[in-house]
Amino acid sequence: VGETPFTSVGDALRAPADQTLHLRGWLHRTRSSGGIVFSVLRDGTGLIQVTTKKGSLAEAEFEAAQKALTESSVEVEGTLHDDPRAPGGKEVRASSFKVVSFAENFPITGKETDETLLDVRHLWLRSREMAATMKVRASVLDLLREFYDGAGYTEVHCPTFVTGQTEGGSTLFKVPYFDDEVFLTQSSQLYLETMIFSLGRVYTLQPSFRAEKSRTRRHLTEYWHFEVEAAWYSNDDMMAEEERMLSFLAKRTIERHPAELEVLKRDPTKLKAVEPPFPRVKYAEALELANKKGLHLKWGDDFGYEEEKVLTEGFEKPFFVTHFPKEVKAFYHRLDPSDPKLVLNHDLLAPEGYGEVIGGGERVWELDILLDRIKEYNLSEADYKWYVDLRRYGSVPHSGYGLGVDRLVMYLLGLDHIKWALPYPRMMRRVYP
Ligand code: NSS
């Protein structure tokens, strides 16, 4: 607005002293003492201290600076000074202080419970923690695209309204659809599989929906799902590529985001450990390992959040758990030719108790076996006709996976709950704001 060229706070912090600058933003903090007001200005690129002294500017502006509460929006003109005590080592001494909009008493003071912070999520998004998280999250998606575009993949888009389940009926959301009823997608996998025949390698990013009743620290009802599918890939090929992708992500995150990691108190050495090769553990060994650590699991049990937490103890980097019993996994997983009780799959578990971030594997690609599997799972063949068709016209071995973006962000940033990993988490009891 207007003619004045404004400098961003980030640029101001890097500028040499003694310049006159115009800044605008929000009062992150403010206090006045005698004839001086100390404010910290925030604009999305950083924080800078502004001091406003009675007598150095118009009296009305000084009074406005004194009166303006936290989160008021302001425009400031002043000269830049070095000040080692100030955040970022710089201070602006105001020669003009205009309040654009006086904020009411901000409802967040720092003593709120997590529940309250969710109630005022629209305001809590202004916190340094959430801003840092959103920046890293955006960069993670950017890096995923960079990695896969560079590896010969094409980004594609799949529907949200679907007629079939991918990951089991118990977590399907039903929605009215004119005179009919359809579901919200649990995974784009089956649609991705249709596109490998023309594109070879594809990926997509979109929300998936799970009517999860589990109220763990890693379950959302709507989550961001990054999914990959590639023709001619074995389970091992896919795992090898995932290792490269994750270590690329971790390395770049450390390089690009030292300030954000610091705000979130995330120790970058935890991410430095994300280097190939990742350990590969078969389900049977994982079961034994978990039981040695005090659990009482038997063959055929799935690993839930609590079990995975125990299982990740002692691992410094992500690791794969492979060769699950077929009953534990969805119908589309390819049976292990050398032991058809098992499937050629992989779950990638993040260390430090985070657990599953990726689920994937090889797909059944032979027609008769797929038809058997659909029967075995009591699914309607009619619902999957188009999916079965893929096995009729030039089927090939192929693999893929799905990555929970919110879970990945949670792990990379060391967050204690998935609700901190995205702006507006959707959970069983949370759909507002
Ligand atoms: O159910 S998955 O394990 N696998 C699939 O949906 C496959 N069809 C994906 C594929 O191969 N294309 O989900 C994949 C990942 C899982 O590892 C988690 O990281 C994440 O999706 N996920 C979730 N994140 C947050 N909240 C919930 N409820 C959730 N469920 C899965």
XYZ file of C-alpha atoms and ligand atoms in Angstrom:
464
model
C 0.000 0.000 0.000
C 1.276 3.482 -0.786
C 4.539 4.735 -2.222
C 7.019 4.071 0.571
C 9.377 1.177 -0.149
C 9.278 -1.102 2.869
C 12.191 -3.298 3.895
C 11.449 -6.761 5.246
C 12.668 -7.530 8.752
C 14.895 -10.273 7.355
C 16.614 -7.794 5.035
C 16.871 -5.212 7.823
C 18.680 -7.710 10.057
C 21.261 -8.231 7.300
C 21.626 -4.531 6.407
C 24.553 -2.344 7.568
C 23.831 0.083 10.420
C 22.927 3.785 10.173
C 20.405 3.451 7.363
C 16.926 4.837 7.527
C 14.380 2.085 7.020
C 10.634 1.680 6.674
C 9.317 -1.479 8.259
C 5.852 -2.886 8.757
C 4.457 -5.831 10.587
C 2.955 -6.890 13.903
C 3.988 -6.259 17.499
C 5.321 -9.567 18.672
C 6.048 -8.130 22.119
C 5.879 -4.667 23.563
C 6.552 -2.974 26.881
C 7.093 0.600 27.857
C 9.197 1.955 30.633
C 9.230 5.673 31.372
C 9.771 7.588 28.195
C 10.702 4.613 26.062
C 8.769 1.836 24.365
C 10.556 -1.414 23.532
C 8.789 -3.374 20.844
C 9.657 -6.429 18.841
C 8.330 -6.288 15.303
C 7.455 -9.435 13.329
C 6.726 -9.725 9.617
C 7.116 -13.374 8.582
C 10.791 -12.962 7.702
C 12.089 -12.333 11.216
C 11.924 -10.366 14.472
C 13.584 -7.013 15.120
C 13.680 -4.704 18.098
C 12.211 -1.236 17.753
C 12.767 1.437 20.404
C 10.547 4.463 20.456
C 11.674 7.369 22.593
C 9.487 10.212 23.766
C 10.684 13.383 22.044
C 12.205 11.577 19.027
C 8.938 11.579 17.124
C 5.538 13.243 17.123
C 3.907 13.077 20.571
C 0.739 11.419 19.179
C 2.844 8.678 17.604
C 4.715 8.086 20.852
C 1.393 7.748 22.677
C 0.140 5.323 20.051
C 3.320 3.237 20.455
C 2.752 3.211 24.234
C -0.877 2.210 23.889
C -0.558 -0.427 21.146
C -0.938 -3.967 22.495
C 0.710 -7.118 21.226
C -0.355 -8.089 17.663
C -1.235 -4.526 16.650
C -0.176 -3.893 13.057
C 2.251 -1.006 12.624
C 4.421 0.930 10.202
C 7.715 2.188 11.561
C 10.376 4.483 10.186
C 13.719 4.610 11.919
C 17.467 4.227 11.785
C 19.208 0.910 12.120
C 21.761 0.377 14.911
C 23.877 -2.563 15.961
C 22.857 -3.816 19.392
C 24.297 -7.120 20.562
C 21.597 -7.403 23.279
C 18.711 -7.234 20.803
C 17.326 -10.333 19.034
C 19.282 -10.633 15.767
C 21.811 -8.011 16.980
C 19.969 -5.045 15.443
C 17.712 -2.315 16.720
C 15.611 0.278 14.922
C 15.262 3.661 16.640
C 11.915 4.978 15.536
C 11.452 8.426 14.013
C 7.863 7.557 13.122
C 5.509 4.934 14.591
C 2.096 4.529 12.976
C -0.419 2.038 14.293
C -2.400 0.651 11.364
C -4.791 -1.336 13.566
C -4.849 -1.466 17.374
C -5.187 -5.084 18.513
C -7.520 -6.062 21.347
C -6.072 -8.009 24.250
C -4.530 -11.033 22.533
C -6.069 -14.230 23.963
C -2.761 -16.111 23.962
C -0.404 -15.216 26.768
C 1.764 -18.322 26.930
C -0.017 -20.249 29.681
C -2.633 -21.959 27.521
C -3.332 -25.664 27.405
C -2.952 -27.542 24.100
C -6.758 -27.666 23.828
C -7.048 -23.891 24.113
C -4.317 -23.421 21.541
C -6.371 -25.618 19.193
C -9.487 -23.508 19.886
C -7.566 -20.394 18.850
C -5.531 -22.097 16.180
C -6.235 -19.219 13.778
C -4.287 -16.992 16.179
C -1.721 -19.528 17.420
C -0.525 -19.810 13.805
C 1.247 -16.497 14.506
C 3.564 -18.171 16.996
C 7.196 -18.632 16.064
C 6.837 -22.397 16.499
C 3.952 -22.731 14.048
C 5.553 -20.333 11.567
C 8.812 -22.307 11.676
C 6.905 -25.557 11.197
C 4.957 -24.245 8.228
C 8.160 -23.068 6.566
C 9.858 -26.429 6.963
C 6.701 -28.226 5.846
C 6.533 -26.163 2.655
C 10.161 -26.893 2.014
C 9.694 -30.655 2.566
C 7.048 -30.701 -0.176
C 9.273 -28.646 -2.405
C 12.119 -31.125 -1.861
C 9.888 -34.136 -2.503
C 8.937 -32.670 -5.867
C 12.551 -31.796 -6.641
C 13.670 -35.323 -5.823
C 10.993 -37.150 -7.801
C 10.935 -34.784 -10.772
C 14.677 -35.395 -11.007
C 14.130 -39.146 -10.881
C 11.854 -39.279 -13.947
C 8.488 -39.135 -12.183
C 5.399 -37.235 -13.318
C 3.053 -35.585 -10.821
C -0.565 -36.643 -11.327
C -3.881 -35.984 -9.584
C -6.462 -38.446 -8.377
C -10.079 -38.133 -7.171
C -11.215 -37.524 -3.607
C -14.695 -39.032 -4.046
C -14.245 -42.753 -4.623
C -16.370 -45.889 -4.643
C -13.959 -48.464 -3.218
C -11.816 -49.014 -0.168
C -8.041 -49.358 -0.361
C -7.057 -49.817 3.261
C -9.960 -51.632 4.896
C -13.604 -50.790 5.454
C -13.410 -49.786 9.103
C -11.840 -46.380 8.464
C -13.974 -45.279 5.514
C -15.785 -41.946 5.612
C -19.107 -42.161 3.802
C -20.471 -39.086 2.092
C -23.840 -38.499 0.458
C -23.426 -38.115 -3.282
C -26.705 -37.027 -4.861
C -28.922 -40.111 -4.512
C -25.978 -42.319 -3.768
C -23.290 -42.735 -1.146
C -19.563 -42.673 -1.872
C -16.356 -42.568 0.212
C -13.583 -40.081 0.801
C -10.343 -41.527 -0.516
C -8.075 -43.462 1.865
C -5.232 -43.574 -0.636
C -4.682 -42.742 -4.295
C -2.644 -45.886 -4.817
C -5.064 -47.814 -7.027
C -5.492 -44.785 -9.284
C -1.737 -44.220 -9.411
C -1.360 -47.803 -10.578
C -3.549 -47.005 -13.597
C -1.104 -44.314 -14.703
C 2.188 -46.235 -14.673
C 1.209 -47.795 -18.008
C 1.564 -44.495 -19.811
C 3.925 -42.583 -17.541
C 6.114 -45.247 -15.957
C 6.680 -43.430 -12.665
C 4.121 -41.202 -10.991
C 3.544 -39.427 -7.715
C 0.737 -37.442 -6.167
C 0.068 -35.263 -3.162
C -3.409 -34.878 -1.734
C -5.339 -35.424 1.477
C -6.361 -38.942 2.431
C -9.142 -39.586 4.908
C -9.359 -42.163 7.669
C -12.209 -42.471 10.127
C -9.648 -43.355 12.802
C -11.107 -43.727 16.250
C -7.607 -44.094 17.681
C -6.634 -40.964 19.534
C -2.871 -41.391 19.422
C -0.363 -38.629 18.913
C 0.024 -39.574 15.242
C -3.508 -40.031 13.884
C -5.437 -37.494 11.878
C -8.762 -38.065 10.140
C -7.551 -35.960 7.200
C -3.864 -36.153 6.423
C -1.580 -35.163 3.562
C -0.556 -38.196 1.631
C 2.428 -38.246 -0.727
C 2.201 -41.381 -2.866
C 4.529 -42.902 -5.401
C 4.078 -45.731 -7.915
C 6.625 -47.059 -10.414
C 6.513 -49.719 -13.130
C 9.206 -52.437 -13.060
C 10.211 -51.597 -9.459
C 10.682 -54.372 -6.919
C 10.128 -53.847 -3.211
C 13.915 -53.548 -2.813
C 14.196 -50.977 -5.607
C 11.537 -48.875 -3.931
C 13.172 -49.072 -0.503
C 16.531 -48.067 -1.969
C 14.971 -45.006 -3.598
C 13.173 -44.054 -0.381
C 16.466 -44.120 1.504
C 17.982 -41.708 -0.977
C 14.906 -39.492 -0.847
C 14.807 -39.310 2.955
C 18.496 -38.608 3.372
C 18.228 -35.896 0.694
C 15.310 -34.364 2.606
C 17.102 -34.496 5.940
C 20.324 -33.029 4.578
C 18.577 -30.160 2.813
C 16.401 -29.421 5.821
C 19.487 -28.989 7.986
C 21.078 -26.717 5.371
C 18.021 -24.598 4.661
C 16.446 -24.321 8.078
C 18.941 -23.828 10.908
C 16.832 -20.960 12.312
C 13.593 -22.977 12.256
C 15.262 -26.007 13.840
C 16.506 -23.733 16.587
C 13.075 -22.215 17.220
C 11.708 -25.759 17.533
C 14.691 -26.892 19.637
C 15.338 -29.739 17.205
C 18.866 -31.109 17.445
C 20.174 -31.269 13.840
C 22.492 -34.172 14.682
C 19.375 -36.368 14.901
C 18.778 -35.614 11.216
C 22.421 -36.011 10.252
C 22.018 -39.697 11.117
C 19.498 -40.133 8.283
C 22.027 -41.673 5.875
C 21.705 -44.842 3.777
C 21.650 -47.710 4.306
C 18.652 -47.997 6.631
C 18.407 -51.276 8.536
C 15.945 -53.818 7.131
C 14.157 -56.021 9.619
C 11.750 -58.808 8.698
C 8.411 -58.903 10.521
C 9.399 -62.160 12.248
C 12.591 -60.583 13.599
C 10.729 -57.417 14.583
C 8.272 -59.531 16.554
C 11.132 -61.183 18.415
C 12.839 -57.855 19.010
C 9.662 -56.314 20.396
C 9.071 -59.285 22.689
C 12.660 -59.085 23.955
C 11.882 -55.486 24.843
C 9.002 -56.652 27.005
C 5.997 -56.877 24.677
C 3.885 -60.004 24.282
C 3.106 -60.154 20.592
C 2.237 -63.280 18.677
C 2.502 -64.107 14.989
C -0.126 -62.213 13.031
C -0.366 -59.240 15.407
C 0.014 -55.850 13.781
C 2.233 -53.166 15.266
C 0.253 -50.226 16.578
C 1.578 -46.972 17.891
C 2.606 -48.367 21.308
C 4.359 -51.396 19.815
C 6.248 -49.314 17.267
C 7.366 -46.946 19.990
C 9.036 -49.841 21.772
C 10.371 -51.263 18.514
C 12.152 -48.025 17.562
C 14.207 -47.981 20.782
C 17.841 -48.484 19.925
C 17.524 -47.283 16.318
C 19.270 -44.016 15.471
C 17.875 -43.697 11.957
C 14.756 -44.797 10.114
C 14.471 -48.521 9.357
C 12.298 -50.824 7.276
C 10.123 -53.635 8.542
C 9.384 -56.051 5.683
C 7.722 -59.419 4.982
C 4.552 -59.011 7.042
C 2.044 -61.882 7.279
C -0.443 -61.392 4.466
C -3.412 -61.207 6.878
C -2.021 -58.057 8.462
C -1.896 -56.145 5.193
C -4.335 -55.034 2.484
C -5.403 -57.231 -0.454
C -3.171 -55.650 -3.099
C 0.187 -56.681 -1.582
C 2.190 -59.188 -3.615
C 2.799 -62.532 -1.899
C 6.414 -63.495 -1.339
C 7.065 -66.219 -3.964
C 9.448 -67.985 -1.573
C 6.981 -67.933 1.342
C 3.385 -67.092 0.339
C 2.298 -66.606 3.991
C 4.136 -63.292 3.668
C 3.906 -60.204 1.485
C 6.690 -58.216 -0.193
C 6.002 -54.997 1.634
C 7.806 -52.422 3.716
C 6.867 -50.083 6.512
C 9.388 -47.378 7.219
C 9.625 -46.598 10.922
C 11.200 -43.384 12.161
C 13.326 -43.581 15.321
C 12.798 -41.779 18.662
C 9.418 -43.438 19.122
C 7.866 -41.884 16.003
C 7.190 -45.145 14.182
C 5.523 -45.627 10.805
C 5.923 -42.806 8.329
C 5.744 -44.806 5.085
C 3.837 -47.922 4.043
C 4.453 -49.571 0.692
C 5.572 -52.579 -1.287
C 5.157 -54.661 -4.408
C 1.666 -55.096 -5.850
C -0.061 -58.272 -6.994
C 0.329 -58.029 -10.738
C -0.931 -61.405 -12.013
C -4.633 -61.513 -12.921
C -5.617 -64.835 -11.319
C -3.838 -64.079 -8.047
C -5.467 -60.666 -7.774
C -8.906 -62.208 -8.332
C -8.165 -64.736 -5.574
C -7.019 -62.014 -3.202
C -10.158 -59.950 -3.826
C -12.272 -63.012 -2.954
C -10.159 -63.805 0.081
C -10.851 -60.309 1.426
C -14.586 -60.536 0.642
C -14.412 -57.496 -1.591
C -16.839 -57.079 -4.473
C -15.232 -57.901 -7.787
C -17.519 -55.409 -9.499
C -16.110 -52.547 -7.415
C -12.584 -53.416 -8.537
C -13.266 -54.247 -12.167
C -11.209 -51.338 -13.442
C -8.353 -52.215 -11.083
C -8.406 -55.846 -12.195
C -8.431 -54.684 -15.832
C -4.896 -53.360 -15.334
C -3.817 -57.007 -15.002
C -5.474 -57.883 -18.317
C -3.663 -55.470 -20.623
C 0.093 -55.677 -20.341
C 0.538 -56.024 -16.602
C 4.058 -55.535 -15.195
C 5.671 -55.945 -11.785
C 5.453 -52.648 -9.915
C 5.813 -51.096 -6.485
C 4.845 -47.975 -4.640
C 4.352 -46.417 -1.273
C 2.453 -43.797 0.681
C 4.121 -41.296 2.973
C 2.255 -39.413 5.699
C 3.542 -35.875 5.181
C 2.325 -34.729 8.586
C 4.079 -37.649 10.275
C 7.278 -36.941 8.391
C 7.211 -33.281 9.437
C 6.500 -34.346 13.012
C 9.567 -36.599 13.002
C 11.916 -34.209 11.185
C 11.055 -31.438 13.634
C 10.845 -33.596 16.745
C 7.244 -32.527 17.498
C 5.430 -34.314 20.316
C 2.060 -34.560 18.533
C 0.955 -34.619 14.906
C -1.406 -31.706 15.592
C 1.626 -29.366 15.607
C 2.699 -30.475 12.120
C -0.006 -28.747 10.053
C -2.074 -25.563 10.367
C -5.523 -27.067 10.929
C -5.427 -30.638 12.221
C -8.557 -32.727 11.813
C -9.040 -35.329 14.526
C -11.927 -37.302 15.948
C -12.993 -34.449 18.209
C -11.530 -31.519 16.352
C -12.887 -29.907 13.204
C -12.973 -26.258 14.403
C -11.652 -23.747 13.439
O -2.336 -47.086 5.094
S -0.962 -46.845 4.701
O 0.034 -47.494 5.508
N -0.727 -47.322 3.186
C -1.476 -46.895 2.173
O -2.432 -46.158 2.244
C -0.983 -47.330 0.795
N -2.148 -47.521 -0.084
C -0.073 -46.254 0.287
C 0.559 -46.597 -1.028
O 1.227 -47.601 -1.113
N 0.362 -45.776 -2.030
O -0.745 -45.306 4.774
C 0.459 -44.767 4.282
C 1.004 -43.737 5.241
C 1.345 -44.285 6.609
O 2.620 -44.867 6.605
C 1.289 -43.046 7.467
O 2.478 -42.295 7.381
C 0.191 -42.244 6.816
O 0.027 -42.742 5.493
N -1.065 -42.372 7.558
C -1.555 -41.439 8.404
N -1.084 -40.233 8.775
C -1.806 -39.518 9.653
N -2.991 -39.926 10.170
C -3.498 -41.134 9.820
N -4.672 -41.505 10.316
C -2.774 -41.943 8.897
N -2.994 -43.160 8.353
C -1.940 -43.395 7.529
